[in-house]
PDB file of C-alpha atoms and ligand atoms in Angstrom:
ATOM      1  CA  MET A  11     -33.403  -9.094 -59.945  1.00 58.00           C
ATOM      2  CA  LYS A  12     -31.288 -11.383 -57.016  1.00 69.00           C
ATOM      3  CA  VAL A  13     -27.724 -10.206 -58.241  1.00 69.00           C
ATOM      4  CA  HIS A  14     -29.411  -6.976 -57.227  1.00 74.00           C
ATOM      5  CA  ASP A  15     -30.813  -7.768 -53.733  1.00 79.00           C
ATOM      6  CA  ALA A  16     -27.107  -9.902 -53.402  1.00 76.00           C
ATOM      7  CA  LEU A  17     -25.705  -6.606 -54.521  1.00 76.00           C
ATOM      8  CA  ARG A  18     -27.285  -4.076 -51.735  1.00 81.00           C
ATOM      9  CA  PHE A  19     -27.290  -7.042 -48.799  1.00 76.00           C
ATOM     10  CA  ALA A  20     -23.537  -6.762 -49.460  1.00 75.00           C
ATOM     11  CA  GLY A  21     -23.819  -2.891 -49.679  1.00 75.00           C
ATOM     12  CA  TYR A  22     -25.403  -3.650 -46.472  1.00 79.00           C
ATOM     13  CA  THR A  23     -23.067  -5.349 -44.454  1.00 77.00           C
ATOM     14  CA  ILE A  24     -20.047  -3.433 -45.319  1.00 74.00           C
ATOM     15  CA  ALA A  25     -22.167   0.008 -44.324  1.00 77.00           C
ATOM     16  CA  LEU A  26     -23.155  -2.716 -40.643  1.00 74.00           C
ATOM     17  CA  GLY A  27     -19.626  -3.080 -40.314  1.00 78.00           C
ATOM     18  CA  ALA A  28     -17.516   0.221 -40.999  1.00 78.00           C
ATOM     19  CA  PHE A  29     -20.888   1.669 -38.720  1.00 75.00           C
ATOM     20  CA  THR A  30     -19.545  -0.692 -35.747  1.00 77.00           C
ATOM     21  CA  GLU A  31     -15.912  -0.075 -36.485  1.00 83.00           C
ATOM     22  CA  ILE A  32     -16.938   3.491 -35.511  1.00 75.00           C
ATOM     23  CA  ILE A  33     -18.779   2.996 -32.677  1.00 74.00           C
ATOM     24  CA  TYR A  34     -16.079   1.151 -30.393  1.00 77.00           C
ATOM     25  CA  THR A  35     -13.865   3.169 -31.573  1.00 77.00           C
ATOM     26  CA  ILE A  36     -15.800   6.109 -29.952  1.00 72.00           C
ATOM     27  CA  TYR A  37     -16.428   3.928 -27.005  1.00 72.00           C
ATOM     28  CA  LYS A  38     -12.395   2.825 -26.812  1.00 75.00           C
ATOM     29  CA  LYS A  39     -12.178   7.153 -26.925  1.00 73.00           C
ATOM     30  CA  ILE A  40     -14.640   6.960 -24.054  1.00 67.00           C
ATOM     31  CA  ALA A  41     -13.740   4.411 -21.813  1.00 68.00           C
ATOM     32  CA  LYS A  42      -9.574   5.775 -21.719  1.00 67.00           C
ATOM     33  CA  LYS A  43     -10.599   8.700 -21.254  1.00 66.00           C
ATOM     34  CA  SER A  44     -12.921   7.662 -17.810  1.00 62.00           C
ATOM     35  CA  ASN A  45      -9.940   5.597 -16.724  1.00 58.00           C
ATOM     36  CA  ALA A  46      -7.291   8.027 -17.050  1.00 58.00           C
ATOM     37  CA  LYS A  47      -9.715   9.853 -15.095  1.00 60.00           C
ATOM     38  CA  LYS A  48     -10.705   7.522 -12.206  1.00 72.00           C
ATOM     39  CA  ASP A  49      -9.017   7.454  -9.128  1.00 77.00           C
ATOM     40  CA  MET A  50      -6.001   5.283  -7.893  1.00 92.00           C
ATOM     41  CA  THR A  51      -7.004   2.875  -5.139  1.00 95.00           C
ATOM     42  CA  GLU A  52      -4.338   0.730  -3.969  1.00 96.00           C
ATOM     43  CA  VAL A  53      -4.473  -1.889  -0.929  1.00 98.00           C
ATOM     44  CA  ILE A  54      -1.215  -3.233   0.435  1.00 98.00           C
ATOM     45  CA  PHE A  55      -1.061  -5.818   3.504  1.00 98.00           C
ATOM     46  CA  PHE A  56       1.286  -7.125   6.291  1.00 98.00           C
ATOM     47  CA  PRO A  57       3.450  -8.509   7.080  1.00 98.00           C
ATOM     48  CA  ASP A  58       6.366  -9.093   4.785  1.00 98.00           C
ATOM     49  CA  SER A  59       8.210 -11.739   4.655  1.00 98.00           C
ATOM     50  CA  LYS A  60      11.342  -9.684   4.491  1.00 97.00           C
ATOM     51  CA  VAL A  61      11.961  -6.265   4.998  1.00 98.00           C
ATOM     52  CA  ALA A  62      12.569  -4.142   1.771  1.00 98.00           C
ATOM     53  CA  CYS A  63      15.947  -1.751   1.366  1.00 98.00           C
ATOM     54  CA  VAL A  64      15.189   1.722   1.561  1.00 98.00           C
ATOM     55  CA  ASP A  65      18.304   2.186  -0.296  1.00 98.00           C
ATOM     56  CA  TYR A  66      17.160   0.250  -3.596  1.00 98.00           C
ATOM     57  CA  PHE A  67      13.706   1.893  -3.297  1.00 98.00           C
ATOM     58  CA  THR A  68      14.491   5.421  -2.703  1.00 98.00           C
ATOM     59  CA  LYS A  69      17.882   5.727  -3.744  1.00 97.00           C
ATOM     60  CA  VAL A  70      19.355   7.757  -7.276  1.00 95.00           C
ATOM     61  CA  ASN A  71      22.349   5.137  -7.423  1.00 95.00           C
ATOM     62  CA  GLY A  72      19.896   2.224  -5.753  1.00 97.00           C
ATOM     63  CA  CYS A  73      21.210  -0.187  -2.857  1.00 98.00           C
ATOM     64  CA  VAL A  74      25.229  -0.541  -2.747  1.00 96.00           C
ATOM     65  CA  THR A  75      25.925  -2.736   0.255  1.00 96.00           C
ATOM     66  CA  ARG A  76      27.418  -5.291  -1.041  1.00 94.00           C
ATOM     67  CA  GLU A  77      25.262  -8.780  -0.071  1.00 95.00           C
ATOM     68  CA  CYS A  78      22.566  -6.650   1.022  1.00 98.00           C
ATOM     69  CA  ARG A  79      20.476  -8.227   3.564  1.00 97.00           C
ATOM     70  CA  PHE A  80      17.064  -6.181   2.880  1.00 98.00           C
ATOM     71  CA  SER A  81      15.273  -7.047   0.011  1.00 98.00           C
ATOM     72  CA  HIS A  82      15.225  -6.261  -3.268  1.00 98.00           C
ATOM     73  CA  LYS A  83      11.990  -7.049  -4.090  1.00 98.00           C
ATOM     74  CA  GLU A  84       9.243  -5.346  -4.365  1.00 98.00           C
ATOM     75  CA  ASN A  85       6.656  -6.217  -1.453  1.00 98.00           C
ATOM     76  CA  SER A  86       4.312  -3.790   0.656  1.00 98.00           C
ATOM     77  CA  LEU A  87       7.462  -1.988   2.338  1.00 98.00           C
ATOM     78  CA  SER A  88       8.715  -1.312  -1.203  1.00 98.00           C
ATOM     79  CA  LYS A  89       5.433   0.455  -1.652  1.00 98.00           C
ATOM     80  CA  LEU A  90       4.823   2.119   1.222  1.00 98.00           C
ATOM     81  CA  PHE A  91       8.522   3.701   0.643  1.00 98.00           C
ATOM     82  CA  MET A  92       8.024   4.594  -2.776  1.00 98.00           C
ATOM     83  CA  LYS A  93       5.242   6.301  -1.948  1.00 98.00           C
ATOM     84  CA  LEU A  94       6.923   8.651   0.708  1.00 98.00           C
ATOM     85  CA  SER A  95      10.382   9.261  -0.739  1.00 98.00           C
ATOM     86  CA  ARG A  96       8.272  10.888  -4.107  1.00 97.00           C
ATOM     87  CA  SER A  97       6.816  13.350  -1.612  1.00 98.00           C
ATOM     88  CA  ILE A  98       6.883  16.854  -3.472  1.00 98.00           C
ATOM     89  CA  LYS A  99       5.288  19.414  -1.359  1.00 98.00           C
ATOM     90  CA  SER A 100       4.000  18.725   1.759  1.00 98.00           C
ATOM     91  CA  MET A 101       3.496  15.565   4.059  1.00 98.00           C
ATOM     92  CA  ASP A 102       1.154  15.508   7.068  1.00 98.00           C
ATOM     93  CA  VAL A 103       2.013  12.708   9.498  1.00 98.00           C
ATOM     94  CA  CYS A 104      -0.536  10.974  11.800  1.00 98.00           C
ATOM     95  CA  VAL A 105       0.975   8.147  13.475  1.00 98.00           C
ATOM     96  CA  PHE A 106       0.817   6.610  16.945  1.00 97.00           C
ATOM     97  CA  VAL A 107       4.085   4.899  17.027  1.00 97.00           C
ATOM     98  CA  MET A 108       6.387   5.719  15.372  1.00 97.00           C
ATOM     99  CA  THR A 109      10.539   3.503  15.587  1.00 97.00           C
ATOM    100  CA  CYS A 110      11.369   2.461  12.443  1.00 97.00           C
ATOM    101  CA  THR A 111      14.219   4.081  11.655  1.00 97.00           C
ATOM    102  CA  ASP A 112      13.983   3.640   7.357  1.00 98.00           C
ATOM    103  CA  LEU A 113      10.614   5.251   7.183  1.00 98.00           C
ATOM    104  CA  THR A 114      11.962   8.110   9.842  1.00 98.00           C
ATOM    105  CA  ASP A 115      14.440   8.683   7.746  1.00 98.00           C
ATOM    106  CA  LEU A 116      12.189   8.805   4.273  1.00 98.00           C
ATOM    107  CA  LEU A 117      10.912  11.733   6.564  1.00 98.00           C
ATOM    108  CA  ILE A 118      13.651  13.241   7.272  1.00 98.00           C
ATOM    109  CA  GLN A 119      15.264  13.692   3.885  1.00 98.00           C
ATOM    110  CA  ALA A 120      11.875  14.484   2.545  1.00 98.00           C
ATOM    111  CA  HIS A 121      12.427  18.072   5.228  1.00 98.00           C
ATOM    112  CA  ARG A 122      15.821  18.218   4.049  1.00 98.00           C
ATOM    113  CA  ARG A 123      14.370  18.546   0.532  1.00 97.00           C
ATOM    114  CA  GLY A 124      12.298  21.028   0.919  1.00 98.00           C
ATOM    115  CA  VAL A 125       9.101  19.610   1.854  1.00 98.00           C
ATOM    116  CA  CYS A 126       6.533  20.732   4.126  1.00 98.00           C
ATOM    117  CA  VAL A 127       6.942  17.959   6.908  1.00 98.00           C
ATOM    118  CA  ARG A 128       4.212  17.609   9.573  1.00 98.00           C
ATOM    119  CA  VAL A 129       3.291  14.908  11.993  1.00 98.00           C
ATOM    120  CA  ILE A 130       1.556  14.152  15.238  1.00 98.00           C
ATOM    121  CA  THR A 131       1.890  10.962  17.279  1.00 97.00           C
ATOM    122  CA  ASP A 132       0.946   9.690  20.381  1.00 96.00           C
ATOM    123  CA  CYS A 133       2.191  11.545  23.928  1.00 95.00           C
ATOM    124  CA  GLU A 134       2.899   8.848  25.499  1.00 93.00           C
ATOM    125  CA  GLN A 135       4.702   6.834  22.443  1.00 92.00           C
ATOM    126  CA  VAL A 136       7.309   9.830  22.695  1.00 92.00           C
ATOM    127  CA  ASP A 137       9.612   8.954  24.575  1.00 89.00           C
ATOM    128  CA  ALA A 138       9.328   5.162  24.382  1.00 90.00           C
ATOM    129  CA  THR A 139      11.837   2.759  23.583  1.00 92.00           C
ATOM    130  CA  GLY A 140      13.463   3.373  20.060  1.00 94.00           C
ATOM    131  CA  SER A 141      10.523   6.691  19.592  1.00 95.00           C
ATOM    132  CA  GLN A 142      11.641   8.248  16.621  1.00 97.00           C
ATOM    133  CA  VAL A 143      10.254  12.213  17.782  1.00 97.00           C
ATOM    134  CA  TRP A 144      13.664  12.518  19.027  1.00 96.00           C
ATOM    135  CA  ARG A 145      15.693  12.263  15.756  1.00 97.00           C
ATOM    136  CA  LEU A 146      12.408  14.087  14.135  1.00 98.00           C
ATOM    137  CA  ARG A 147      12.984  17.609  16.427  1.00 97.00           C
ATOM    138  CA  SER A 148      15.886  17.384  15.992  1.00 97.00           C
ATOM    139  CA  GLU A 149      15.702  18.109  12.084  1.00 97.00           C
ATOM    140  CA  GLY A 150      13.766  20.943  13.194  1.00 98.00           C
ATOM    141  CA  ILE A 151      10.641  18.877  11.990  1.00 98.00           C
ATOM    142  CA  ALA A 152       7.055  20.053  13.670  1.00 97.00           C
ATOM    143  CA  VAL A 153       5.793  17.003  15.748  1.00 98.00           C
ATOM    144  CA  ARG A 154       3.230  17.616  17.998  1.00 98.00           C
ATOM    145  CA  THR A 155       1.298  14.955  20.475  1.00 97.00           C
ATOM    146  CA  ASP A 156      -2.159  14.605  21.996  1.00 96.00           C
ATOM    147  CA  GLY A 157      -1.287  15.516  25.347  1.00 89.00           C
ATOM    148  CA  SER A 158      -4.126  13.205  26.720  1.00 91.00           C
ATOM    149  CA  SER A 159      -4.620   9.875  28.572  1.00 93.00           C
ATOM    150  CA  PHE A 160      -6.565   8.918  25.870  1.00 96.00           C
ATOM    151  CA  PHE A 161      -4.731   7.379  22.661  1.00 97.00           C
ATOM    152  CA  MET A 162      -3.885   9.726  19.837  1.00 97.00           C
ATOM    153  CA  HIS A 163      -4.600   6.371  17.807  1.00 97.00           C
ATOM    154  CA  HIS A 164      -4.939   7.526  14.194  1.00 98.00           C
ATOM    155  CA  LYS A 165      -2.038   6.000  11.577  1.00 98.00           C
ATOM    156  CA  PHE A 166      -2.644   7.804   8.044  1.00 98.00           C
ATOM    157  CA  VAL A 167      -0.208   9.849   6.185  1.00 98.00           C
ATOM    158  CA  VAL A 168      -1.715  12.618   3.125  1.00 98.00           C
ATOM    159  CA  ILE A 169       0.884  13.616   0.532  1.00 98.00           C
ATOM    160  CA  ASP A 170       1.123  16.844  -1.190  1.00 98.00           C
ATOM    161  CA  GLU A 171      -2.416  16.904  -0.481  1.00 98.00           C
ATOM    162  CA  LYS A 172      -3.403  14.376  -2.974  1.00 98.00           C
ATOM    163  CA  THR A 173      -2.613  10.893  -1.357  1.00 98.00           C
ATOM    164  CA  LEU A 174      -4.213   9.399   1.347  1.00 98.00           C
ATOM    165  CA  ILE A 175      -1.770   5.924   3.347  1.00 98.00           C
ATOM    166  CA  ASN A 176      -4.451   4.822   5.611  1.00 98.00           C
ATOM    167  CA  GLY A 177      -4.516   1.681   8.009  1.00 98.00           C
ATOM    168  CA  SER A 178      -3.854  -0.712  10.863  1.00 98.00           C
ATOM    169  CA  PHE A 179      -0.330  -0.178   9.963  1.00 98.00           C
ATOM    170  CA  ASN A 180       2.043   1.942  12.555  1.00 97.00           C
ATOM    171  CA  TRP A 181       5.920   2.669  12.171  1.00 97.00           C
ATOM    172  CA  THR A 182       7.478  -0.402  13.702  1.00 97.00           C
ATOM    173  CA  ARG A 183       9.440  -3.071  13.000  1.00 95.00           C
ATOM    174  CA  GLN A 184       7.071  -5.679  14.508  1.00 96.00           C
ATOM    175  CA  ALA A 185       3.701  -4.105  12.310  1.00 97.00           C
ATOM    176  CA  ILE A 186       6.406  -4.734   8.958  1.00 98.00           C
ATOM    177  CA  THR A 187       7.458  -8.598   9.459  1.00 98.00           C
ATOM    178  CA  GLY A 188       5.516  -9.660  12.346  1.00 98.00           C
ATOM    179  CA  ASN A 189       1.604  -8.321  12.757  1.00 98.00           C
ATOM    180  CA  GLN A 190      -1.312  -8.335  10.274  1.00 98.00           C
ATOM    181  CA  GLU A 191      -1.615  -5.402   8.701  1.00 98.00           C
ATOM    182  CA  ASN A 192      -3.452  -3.405   6.130  1.00 98.00           C
ATOM    183  CA  LEU A 193      -3.280  -0.132   4.264  1.00 98.00           C
ATOM    184  CA  LEU A 194      -5.227   1.687   1.731  1.00 98.00           C
ATOM    185  CA  ILE A 195      -3.711   3.956  -0.384  1.00 98.00           C
ATOM    186  CA  SER A 196      -5.961   6.579  -2.356  1.00 98.00           C
ATOM    187  CA  ASP A 197      -6.561   9.255  -4.287  1.00 97.00           C
ATOM    188  CA  ASN A 198      -9.725   9.906  -4.572  1.00 97.00           C
ATOM    189  CA  PRO A 199     -10.178  13.768  -3.699  1.00 97.00           C
ATOM    190  CA  MET A 200     -12.568  13.310  -1.131  1.00 97.00           C
ATOM    191  CA  LEU A 201     -10.862  10.731   1.090  1.00 97.00           C
ATOM    192  CA  VAL A 202      -7.945  12.921   1.298  1.00 98.00           C
ATOM    193  CA  LYS A 203      -9.987  16.190   2.030  1.00 98.00           C
ATOM    194  CA  GLU A 204     -11.239  14.693   4.652  1.00 98.00           C
ATOM    195  CA  TYR A 205      -8.193  12.926   6.530  1.00 98.00           C
ATOM    196  CA  HIS A 206      -6.530  15.840   5.714  1.00 98.00           C
ATOM    197  CA  LYS A 207      -9.135  17.896   7.109  1.00 98.00           C
ATOM    198  CA  GLN A 208      -9.224  16.098  10.913  1.00 98.00           C
ATOM    199  CA  PHE A 209      -5.663  16.648  10.249  1.00 98.00           C
ATOM    200  CA  GLU A 210      -5.676  20.365   9.981  1.00 98.00           C
ATOM    201  CA  HIS A 211      -7.949  20.267  13.405  1.00 98.00           C
ATOM    202  CA  LEU A 212      -5.765  17.628  15.143  1.00 98.00           C
ATOM    203  CA  TRP A 213      -3.002  20.232  14.022  1.00 98.00           C
ATOM    204  CA  THR A 214      -4.812  23.099  15.805  1.00 97.00           C
ATOM    205  CA  LEU A 215      -5.474  21.270  18.474  1.00 96.00           C
ATOM    206  CA  TYR A 216      -2.103  20.237  19.700  1.00 97.00           C
ATOM    207  CA  ASP A 217      -0.947  23.452  19.290  1.00 96.00           C
ATOM    208  CA  PRO A 218       1.524  24.175  22.576  1.00 92.00           C
ATOM    209  CA  ARG A 219       0.642  27.844  22.717  1.00 90.00           C
ATOM    210  CA  SER A 220      -2.628  27.267  22.617  1.00 80.00           C
ATOM    211  CA  THR A 221      -3.154  25.402  25.972  1.00 61.00           C
TER     212      THR A 221
HETATM  213 ZN1  LIG B 304      19.952  -3.262  -0.377  1.00 84.36          ZN
END
């Protein structure tokens, strides 16, 4: 009788173990699936202690400069560089001040490889010292401005209608290595949709043909 009970107990234990294993396997599969569906969201902060090397982070051959004075270590700017340089279809840029040549270069390179680049900025910043708007326009990139004494104060980019980059960050050297700034990078479809909708709204509003 005792042997029989012991065998039965062992049987139950094995069955329970097997059952637990199956449940755990199913749980892992479901968890993996739901993680894969989760939106990618990241926050980056400035200032960076050093300016990232745009060539190192965006060029196929990397940086070929001897004793490069820029940083080859990943930082906030390098993450922004990589997001912009990997655009495939479109970049809708809505930024108050644009004086950073490296970031402007990435828009020009994207435009040259067939990405639809549209830029909205503040009309009073167009002729400010170091403004890159003339470079964008000379490359054939469409730039629209608010034409108002109020500020077009946004600082956001929508890439490929899939990724939003938004925060306090103007495209200036001071914002990179001086100011306290933040940028949220998100693939959340609801956020991307709302910002893209607002970009389209402003793009139409600031159409020079409609004024
Ligand atoms: Zn370098």
